[in-house]
CSV table of C-alpha atoms in Angstrom, one decimal:
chain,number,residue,atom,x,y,z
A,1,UNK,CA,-56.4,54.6,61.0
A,2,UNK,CA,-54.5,57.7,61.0
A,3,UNK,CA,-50.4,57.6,61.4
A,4,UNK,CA,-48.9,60.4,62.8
A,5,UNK,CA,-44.8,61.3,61.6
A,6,UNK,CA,-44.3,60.0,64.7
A,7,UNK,CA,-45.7,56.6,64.3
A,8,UNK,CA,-48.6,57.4,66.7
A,9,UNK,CA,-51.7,55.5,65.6
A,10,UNK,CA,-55.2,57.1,65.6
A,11,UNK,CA,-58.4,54.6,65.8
A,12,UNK,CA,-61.0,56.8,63.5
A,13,UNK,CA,-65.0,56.3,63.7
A,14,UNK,CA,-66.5,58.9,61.3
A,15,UNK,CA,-70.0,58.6,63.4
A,16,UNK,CA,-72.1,60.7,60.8
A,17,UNK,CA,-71.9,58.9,56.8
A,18,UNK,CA,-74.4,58.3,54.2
A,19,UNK,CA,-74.4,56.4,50.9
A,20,UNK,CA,-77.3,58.7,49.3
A,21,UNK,CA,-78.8,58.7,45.6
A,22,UNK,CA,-79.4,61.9,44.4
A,23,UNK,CA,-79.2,61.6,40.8
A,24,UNK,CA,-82.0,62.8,38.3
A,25,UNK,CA,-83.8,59.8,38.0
A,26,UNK,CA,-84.3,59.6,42.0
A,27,UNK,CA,-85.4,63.1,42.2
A,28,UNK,CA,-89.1,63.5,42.7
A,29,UNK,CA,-89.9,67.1,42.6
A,30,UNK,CA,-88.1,70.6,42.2
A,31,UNK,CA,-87.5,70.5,46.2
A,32,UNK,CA,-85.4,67.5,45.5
A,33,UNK,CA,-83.1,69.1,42.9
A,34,UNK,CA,-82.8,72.5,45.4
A,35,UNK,CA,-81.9,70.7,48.4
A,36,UNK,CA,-79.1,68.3,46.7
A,37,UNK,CA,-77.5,71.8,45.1
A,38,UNK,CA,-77.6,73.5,48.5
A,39,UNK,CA,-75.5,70.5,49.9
A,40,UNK,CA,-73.4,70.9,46.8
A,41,UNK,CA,-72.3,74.0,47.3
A,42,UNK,CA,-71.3,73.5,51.2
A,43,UNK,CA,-69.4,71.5,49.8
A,44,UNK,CA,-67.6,73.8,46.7
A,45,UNK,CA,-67.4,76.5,49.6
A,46,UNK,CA,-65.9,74.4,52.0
A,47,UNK,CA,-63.6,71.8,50.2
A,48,UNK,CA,-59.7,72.2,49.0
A,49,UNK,CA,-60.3,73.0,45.4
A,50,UNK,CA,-58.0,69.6,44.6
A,51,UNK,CA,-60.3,67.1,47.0
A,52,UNK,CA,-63.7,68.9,44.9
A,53,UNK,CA,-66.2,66.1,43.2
A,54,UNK,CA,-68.3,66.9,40.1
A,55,UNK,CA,-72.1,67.7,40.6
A,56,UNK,CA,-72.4,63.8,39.2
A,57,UNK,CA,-69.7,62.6,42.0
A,58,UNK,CA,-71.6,64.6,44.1
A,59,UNK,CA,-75.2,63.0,43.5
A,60,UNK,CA,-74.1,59.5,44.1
A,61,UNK,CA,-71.5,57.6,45.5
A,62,UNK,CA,-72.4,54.3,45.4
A,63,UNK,CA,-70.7,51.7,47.8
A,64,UNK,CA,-67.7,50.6,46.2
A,65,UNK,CA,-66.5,54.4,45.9
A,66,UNK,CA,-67.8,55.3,49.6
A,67,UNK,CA,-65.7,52.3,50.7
A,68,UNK,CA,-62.4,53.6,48.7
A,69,UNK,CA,-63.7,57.3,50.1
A,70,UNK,CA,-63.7,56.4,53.8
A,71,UNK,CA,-61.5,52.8,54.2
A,72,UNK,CA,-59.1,53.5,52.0
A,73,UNK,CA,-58.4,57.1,51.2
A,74,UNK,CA,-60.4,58.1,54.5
A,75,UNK,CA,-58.2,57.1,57.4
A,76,UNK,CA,-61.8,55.7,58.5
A,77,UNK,CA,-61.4,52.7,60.6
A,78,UNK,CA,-65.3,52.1,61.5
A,79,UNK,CA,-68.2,54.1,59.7
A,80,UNK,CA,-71.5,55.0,61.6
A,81,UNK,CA,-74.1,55.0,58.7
A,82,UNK,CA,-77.2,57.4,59.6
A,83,UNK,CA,-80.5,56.9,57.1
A,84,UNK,CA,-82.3,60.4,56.0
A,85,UNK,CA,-85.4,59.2,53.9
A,86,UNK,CA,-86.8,62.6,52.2
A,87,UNK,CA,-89.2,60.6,50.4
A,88,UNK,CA,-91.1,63.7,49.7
A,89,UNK,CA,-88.1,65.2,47.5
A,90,UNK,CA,-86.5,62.0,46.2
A,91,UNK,CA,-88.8,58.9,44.7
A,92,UNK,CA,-86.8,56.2,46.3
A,93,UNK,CA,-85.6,58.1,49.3
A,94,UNK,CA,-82.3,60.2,49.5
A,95,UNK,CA,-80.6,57.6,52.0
A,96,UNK,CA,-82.6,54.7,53.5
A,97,UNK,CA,-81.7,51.9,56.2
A,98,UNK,CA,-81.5,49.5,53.5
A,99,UNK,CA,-79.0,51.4,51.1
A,100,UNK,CA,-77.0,51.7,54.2
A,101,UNK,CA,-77.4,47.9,54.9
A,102,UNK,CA,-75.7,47.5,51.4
A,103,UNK,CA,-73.0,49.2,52.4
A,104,UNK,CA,-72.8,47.2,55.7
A,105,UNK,CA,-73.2,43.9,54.2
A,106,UNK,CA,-69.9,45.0,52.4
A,107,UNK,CA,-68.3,45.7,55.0
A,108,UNK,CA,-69.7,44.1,58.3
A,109,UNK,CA,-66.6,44.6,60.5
A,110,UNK,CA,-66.4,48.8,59.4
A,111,UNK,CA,-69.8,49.8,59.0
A,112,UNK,CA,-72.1,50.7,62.3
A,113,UNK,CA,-76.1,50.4,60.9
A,114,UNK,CA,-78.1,52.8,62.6
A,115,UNK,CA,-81.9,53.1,62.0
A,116,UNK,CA,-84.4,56.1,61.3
A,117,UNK,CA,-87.7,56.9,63.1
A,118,UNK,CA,-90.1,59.7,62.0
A,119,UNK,CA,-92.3,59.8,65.4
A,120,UNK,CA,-95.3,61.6,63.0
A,121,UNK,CA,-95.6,57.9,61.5
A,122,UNK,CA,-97.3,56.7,64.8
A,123,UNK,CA,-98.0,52.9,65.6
A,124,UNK,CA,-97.2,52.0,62.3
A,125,UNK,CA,-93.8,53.7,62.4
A,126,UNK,CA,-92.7,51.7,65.6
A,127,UNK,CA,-93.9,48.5,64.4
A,128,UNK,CA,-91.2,49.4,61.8
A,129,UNK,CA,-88.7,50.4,64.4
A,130,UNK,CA,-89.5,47.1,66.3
A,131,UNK,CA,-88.9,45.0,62.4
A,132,UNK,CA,-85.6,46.9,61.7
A,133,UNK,CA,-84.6,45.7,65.5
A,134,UNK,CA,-85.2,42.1,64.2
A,135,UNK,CA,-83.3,42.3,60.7
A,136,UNK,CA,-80.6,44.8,61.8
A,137,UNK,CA,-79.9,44.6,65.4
A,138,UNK,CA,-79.8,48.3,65.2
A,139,UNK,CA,-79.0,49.9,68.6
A,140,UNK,CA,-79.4,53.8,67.4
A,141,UNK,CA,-81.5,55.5,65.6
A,142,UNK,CA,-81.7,58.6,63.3
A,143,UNK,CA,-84.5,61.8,63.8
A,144,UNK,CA,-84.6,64.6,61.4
A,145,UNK,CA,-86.8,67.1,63.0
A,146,UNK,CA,-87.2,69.5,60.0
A,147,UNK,CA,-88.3,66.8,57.3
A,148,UNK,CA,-90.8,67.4,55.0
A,149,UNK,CA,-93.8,64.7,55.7
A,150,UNK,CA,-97.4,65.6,53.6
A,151,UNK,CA,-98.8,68.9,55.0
A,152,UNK,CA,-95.9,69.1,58.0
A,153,UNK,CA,-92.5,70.7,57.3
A,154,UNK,CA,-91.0,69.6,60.7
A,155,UNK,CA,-91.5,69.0,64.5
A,156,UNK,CA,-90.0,69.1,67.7
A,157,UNK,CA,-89.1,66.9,70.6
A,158,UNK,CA,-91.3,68.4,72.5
A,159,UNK,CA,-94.5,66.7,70.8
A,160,UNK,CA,-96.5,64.6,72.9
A,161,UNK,CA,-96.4,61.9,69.9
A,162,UNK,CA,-92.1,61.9,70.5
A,163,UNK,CA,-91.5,60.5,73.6
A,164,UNK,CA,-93.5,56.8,72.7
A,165,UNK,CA,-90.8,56.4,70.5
A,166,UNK,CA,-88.3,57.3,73.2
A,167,UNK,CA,-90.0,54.8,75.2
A,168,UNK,CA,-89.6,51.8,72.8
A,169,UNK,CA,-86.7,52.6,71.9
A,170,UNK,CA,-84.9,52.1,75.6
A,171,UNK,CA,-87.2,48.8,75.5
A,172,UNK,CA,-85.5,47.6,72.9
A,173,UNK,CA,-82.3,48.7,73.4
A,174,UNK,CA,-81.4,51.4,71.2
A,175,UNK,CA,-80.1,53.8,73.0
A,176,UNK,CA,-78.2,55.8,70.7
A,177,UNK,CA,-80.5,58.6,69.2
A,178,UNK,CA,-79.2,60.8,66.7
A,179,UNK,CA,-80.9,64.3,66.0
A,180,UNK,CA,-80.2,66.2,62.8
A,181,UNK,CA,-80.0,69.7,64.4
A,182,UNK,CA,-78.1,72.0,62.1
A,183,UNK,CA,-77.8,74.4,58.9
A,184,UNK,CA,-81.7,74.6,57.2
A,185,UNK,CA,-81.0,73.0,53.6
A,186,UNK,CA,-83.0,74.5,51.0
A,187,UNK,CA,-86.5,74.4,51.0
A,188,UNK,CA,-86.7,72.8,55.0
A,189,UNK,CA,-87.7,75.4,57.6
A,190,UNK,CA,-84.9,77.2,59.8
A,191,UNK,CA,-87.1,76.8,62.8
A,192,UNK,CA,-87.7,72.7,62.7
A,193,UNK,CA,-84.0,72.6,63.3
A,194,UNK,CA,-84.3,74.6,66.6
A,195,UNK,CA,-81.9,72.6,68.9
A,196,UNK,CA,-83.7,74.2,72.0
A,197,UNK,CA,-86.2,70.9,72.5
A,198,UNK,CA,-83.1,68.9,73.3
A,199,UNK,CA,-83.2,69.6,77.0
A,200,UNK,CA,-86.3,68.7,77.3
A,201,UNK,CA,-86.4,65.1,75.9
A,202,UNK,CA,-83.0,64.5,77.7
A,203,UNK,CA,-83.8,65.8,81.0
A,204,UNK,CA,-87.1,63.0,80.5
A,205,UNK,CA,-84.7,60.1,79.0
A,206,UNK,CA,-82.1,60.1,81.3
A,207,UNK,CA,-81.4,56.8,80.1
A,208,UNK,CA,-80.8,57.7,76.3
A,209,UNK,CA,-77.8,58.8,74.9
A,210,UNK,CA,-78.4,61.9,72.3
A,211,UNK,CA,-76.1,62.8,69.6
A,212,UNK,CA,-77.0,66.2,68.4
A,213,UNK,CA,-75.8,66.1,64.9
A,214,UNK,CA,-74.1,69.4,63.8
A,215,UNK,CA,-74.3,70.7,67.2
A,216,UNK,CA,-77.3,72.8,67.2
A,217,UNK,CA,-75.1,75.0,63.8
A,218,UNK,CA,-75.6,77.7,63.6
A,219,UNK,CA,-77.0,77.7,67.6
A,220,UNK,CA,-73.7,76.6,69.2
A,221,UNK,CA,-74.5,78.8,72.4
A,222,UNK,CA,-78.0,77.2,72.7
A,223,UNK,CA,-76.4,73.8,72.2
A,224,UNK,CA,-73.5,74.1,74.9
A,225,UNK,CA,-75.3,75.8,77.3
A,226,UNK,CA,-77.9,73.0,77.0
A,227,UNK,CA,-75.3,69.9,76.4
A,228,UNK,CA,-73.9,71.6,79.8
A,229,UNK,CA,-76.6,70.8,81.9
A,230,UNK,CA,-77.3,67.6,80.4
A,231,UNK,CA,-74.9,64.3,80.9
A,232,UNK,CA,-76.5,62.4,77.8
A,233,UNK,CA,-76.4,64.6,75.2
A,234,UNK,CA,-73.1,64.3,72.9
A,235,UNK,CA,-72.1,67.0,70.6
A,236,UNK,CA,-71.8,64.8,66.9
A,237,UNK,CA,-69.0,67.3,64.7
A,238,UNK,CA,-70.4,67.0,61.7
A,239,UNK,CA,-70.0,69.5,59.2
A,240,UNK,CA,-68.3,71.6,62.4
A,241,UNK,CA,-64.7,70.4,61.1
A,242,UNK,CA,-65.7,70.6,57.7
A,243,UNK,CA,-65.2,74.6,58.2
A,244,UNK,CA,-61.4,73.7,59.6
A,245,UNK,CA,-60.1,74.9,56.0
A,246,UNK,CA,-62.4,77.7,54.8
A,247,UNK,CA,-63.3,79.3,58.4
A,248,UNK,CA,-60.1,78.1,60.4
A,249,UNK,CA,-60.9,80.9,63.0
A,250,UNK,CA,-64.8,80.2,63.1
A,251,UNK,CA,-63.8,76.4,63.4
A,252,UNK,CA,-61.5,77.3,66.7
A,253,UNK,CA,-64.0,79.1,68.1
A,254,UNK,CA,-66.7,76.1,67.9
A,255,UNK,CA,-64.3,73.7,69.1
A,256,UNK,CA,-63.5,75.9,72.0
A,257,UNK,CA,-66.9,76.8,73.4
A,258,UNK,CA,-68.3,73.0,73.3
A,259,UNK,CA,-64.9,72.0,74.8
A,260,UNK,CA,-65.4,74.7,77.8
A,261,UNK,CA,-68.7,73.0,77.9
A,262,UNK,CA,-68.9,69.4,77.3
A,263,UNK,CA,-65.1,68.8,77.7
A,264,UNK,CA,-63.4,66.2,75.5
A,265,UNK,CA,-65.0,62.9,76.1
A,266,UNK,CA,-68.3,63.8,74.5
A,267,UNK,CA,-67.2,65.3,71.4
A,268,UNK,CA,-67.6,63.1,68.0
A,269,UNK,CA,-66.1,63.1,64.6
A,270,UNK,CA,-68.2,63.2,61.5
A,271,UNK,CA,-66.9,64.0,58.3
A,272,UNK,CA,-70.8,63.8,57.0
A,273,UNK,CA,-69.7,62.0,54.2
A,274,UNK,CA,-70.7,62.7,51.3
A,275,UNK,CA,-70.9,66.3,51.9
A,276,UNK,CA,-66.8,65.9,51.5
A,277,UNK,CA,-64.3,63.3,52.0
A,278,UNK,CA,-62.8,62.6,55.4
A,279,UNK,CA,-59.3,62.7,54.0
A,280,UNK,CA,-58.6,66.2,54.2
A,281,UNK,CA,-60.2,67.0,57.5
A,282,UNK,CA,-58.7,64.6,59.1
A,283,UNK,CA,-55.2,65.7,58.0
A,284,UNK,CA,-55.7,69.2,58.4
A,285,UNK,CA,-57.2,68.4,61.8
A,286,UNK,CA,-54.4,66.6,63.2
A,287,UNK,CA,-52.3,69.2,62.2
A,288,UNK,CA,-54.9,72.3,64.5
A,289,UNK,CA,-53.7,73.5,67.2
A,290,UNK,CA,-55.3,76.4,69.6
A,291,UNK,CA,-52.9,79.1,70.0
A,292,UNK,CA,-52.7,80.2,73.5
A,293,UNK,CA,-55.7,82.3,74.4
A,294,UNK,CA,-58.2,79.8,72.7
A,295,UNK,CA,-56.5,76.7,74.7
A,296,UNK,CA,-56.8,78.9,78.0
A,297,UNK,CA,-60.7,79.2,77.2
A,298,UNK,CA,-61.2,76.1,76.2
A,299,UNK,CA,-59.6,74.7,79.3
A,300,UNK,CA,-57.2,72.4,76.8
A,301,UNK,CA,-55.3,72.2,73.9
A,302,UNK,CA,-55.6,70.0,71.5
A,303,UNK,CA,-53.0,67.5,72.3
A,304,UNK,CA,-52.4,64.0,70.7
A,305,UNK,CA,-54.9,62.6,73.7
A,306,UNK,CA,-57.8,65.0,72.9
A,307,UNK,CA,-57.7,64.3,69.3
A,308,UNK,CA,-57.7,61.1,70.3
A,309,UNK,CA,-61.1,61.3,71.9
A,310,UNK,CA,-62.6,62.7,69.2
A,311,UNK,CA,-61.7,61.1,66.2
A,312,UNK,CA,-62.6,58.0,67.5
A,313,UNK,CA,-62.3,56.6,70.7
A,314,UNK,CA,-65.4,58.5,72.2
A,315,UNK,CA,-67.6,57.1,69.5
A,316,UNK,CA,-65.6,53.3,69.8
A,317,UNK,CA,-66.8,53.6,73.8
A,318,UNK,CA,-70.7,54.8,72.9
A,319,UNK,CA,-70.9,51.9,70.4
A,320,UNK,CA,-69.0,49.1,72.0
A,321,UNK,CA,-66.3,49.3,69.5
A,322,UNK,CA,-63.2,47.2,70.0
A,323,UNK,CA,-60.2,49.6,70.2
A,324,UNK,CA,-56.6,47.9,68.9
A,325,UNK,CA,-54.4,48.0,72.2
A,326,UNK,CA,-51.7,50.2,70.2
A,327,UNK,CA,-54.5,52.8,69.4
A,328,UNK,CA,-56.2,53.4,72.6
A,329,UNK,CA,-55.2,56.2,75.6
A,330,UNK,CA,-54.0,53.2,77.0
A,331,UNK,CA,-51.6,52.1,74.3
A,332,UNK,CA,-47.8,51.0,75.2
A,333,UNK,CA,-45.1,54.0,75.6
């Protein structure tokens, strides 16, 4: 929870967090070592040079310090945990469902379990899908297009071994389906990221909520001309307000055109922890504001009420999330 000098309480779901183990020993292969180094420096060339980790701090949390990182220090009232697997570049996977089910089993009542399909896995990967229902009661899921798996280095939405998985998925009630469409990390392929398959697997899945995690980045005008047309598809922030200190006038300008485009009730927070902490961009967030042209295109400014929204209470209504009275749009004068 967020207090304002005011006294104005903010509920705050960080709906994109990982508890991931990159240190050397979990590092299979040269692509491994690459692709934790590009991720730490986003976060050297994004971060306030007093909130910076070390390389080690960097590598691996653990859940004791991600619990001090989001609950404590954080402002992070419920955490949405997302799995990326990677087990080609990291022996024991970079982030599975069952590290974040640590962190859960901490923390039951502030951690959000989500699950991760790889659609190239086939039958045997939704027999899997259909276990992790069973143990986890997972109602979303996780999809990172551009992952390395054998011989592929990605795929899209649109392949006719996808939309099974889609299929299951509204069988069992998990609705919730996350898509990693963002910045290529070092060595995954620029192209797998494309966000311009999302149309077509919402448009087919009306039913299905999809968070598009990173917004498409660097594609925002793909990705809000898309998210437009298409009721289901959220925009998930990650990484988008990590540029709110470095890039203040490249963050407006993000924040504006998926405002014009999706307005401010499917916009989510994600502090994509542990690329940085959600301390900082949560303060320095609540202190934005739009000057005047960029609130008249945007259609808003980002009042107390829209930051609402979007640090938490759009997430809190997708997942079912109970909402102290005092902390909600509908909170007592």
């Amino acid at each position: 929870m967020y207090v304002t000098e005011n006294g104005d309480k903010i509920f705050v779901v960080d709906a994109h967090c990982h508890v991931w183990d990159a240190r050397p020993e979990n590092i299979r292969n040269r692509n491994g070592q690459m692709f934790i180094d590009t991720f730490y420096g986003a976060h050297k060339a994004m971060t306030p040079a007093n909130q910076m980790w070390t390389a080690e701090e960097f590598a691996w949390q653990g859940i004791d310090k991600a619990a001090k990182d989001l609950f404590v220090d954080g402002y992070v009232d419920v955490a949405v945990m997302l799995p990326v697997y990677l087990r080609d570049f990291f022996i024991n996977g970079f982030n599975t469902t069952e590290q974040c089910s640590a962190f859960k089993k901490l923390h039951p009542e502030k951690v959000i379990l989500n699950g991760r399909i790889d659609p190239r896995d086939g039958p045997l990967g939704i027999k899997q899908l259909e276990r992790d229902v069973e143990q986890w009661g997972i109602t979303g899921v996780k999809l990172y297009t551009g992952e390395w798996k054998g011989a592929s280095r990605g795929y899209s939405m649109k392949d006719p071994f996808v939309q099974p998985y889609m299929d299951r998925c509204l069988e069992l009630g998990v609705r919730k389906i996350h898509i990693h469409k963002g910045p290529t990390t070092y060595p995954l392929d620029y192209d797998a990221f494309d966000v311009r398959d999302i149309d077509y697997i919402a448009t087919n899945n009306p039913d299905l909520t999809f968070i598009i995690d990173h917004c498409g980045m660097p594609r925002i005008d793909d990705f809000c001309f898309i998210a437009g047309q298409e009721s289901n598809v959220y925009a998930g922030l990650a990484l988008i307000p990590s540029y709110i200190h470095a890039r203040p006038k490249y963050f407006a300008k993000m924040m504006c055109d998926m405002l014009f485009y999706l307005g401010p009730d499917r916009l989510l927070f994600g502090s994509d922890y542990a690329i940085t902490s959600p301390n900082w961009i949560i303060e320095k967030f609540m202190e934005f504001e739009f000057d005047e042209e960029t609130a008249r295109e945007a259609g808003t400014h980002l009042t107390l009420d829209v930051k609402r929204k979007i640090l938490g209470l759009n997430a809190a209504k997708l997942y079912g999330i109970d909402v102290p009275a005092d902390q909600s749009l509908e909170k007592a004068a």
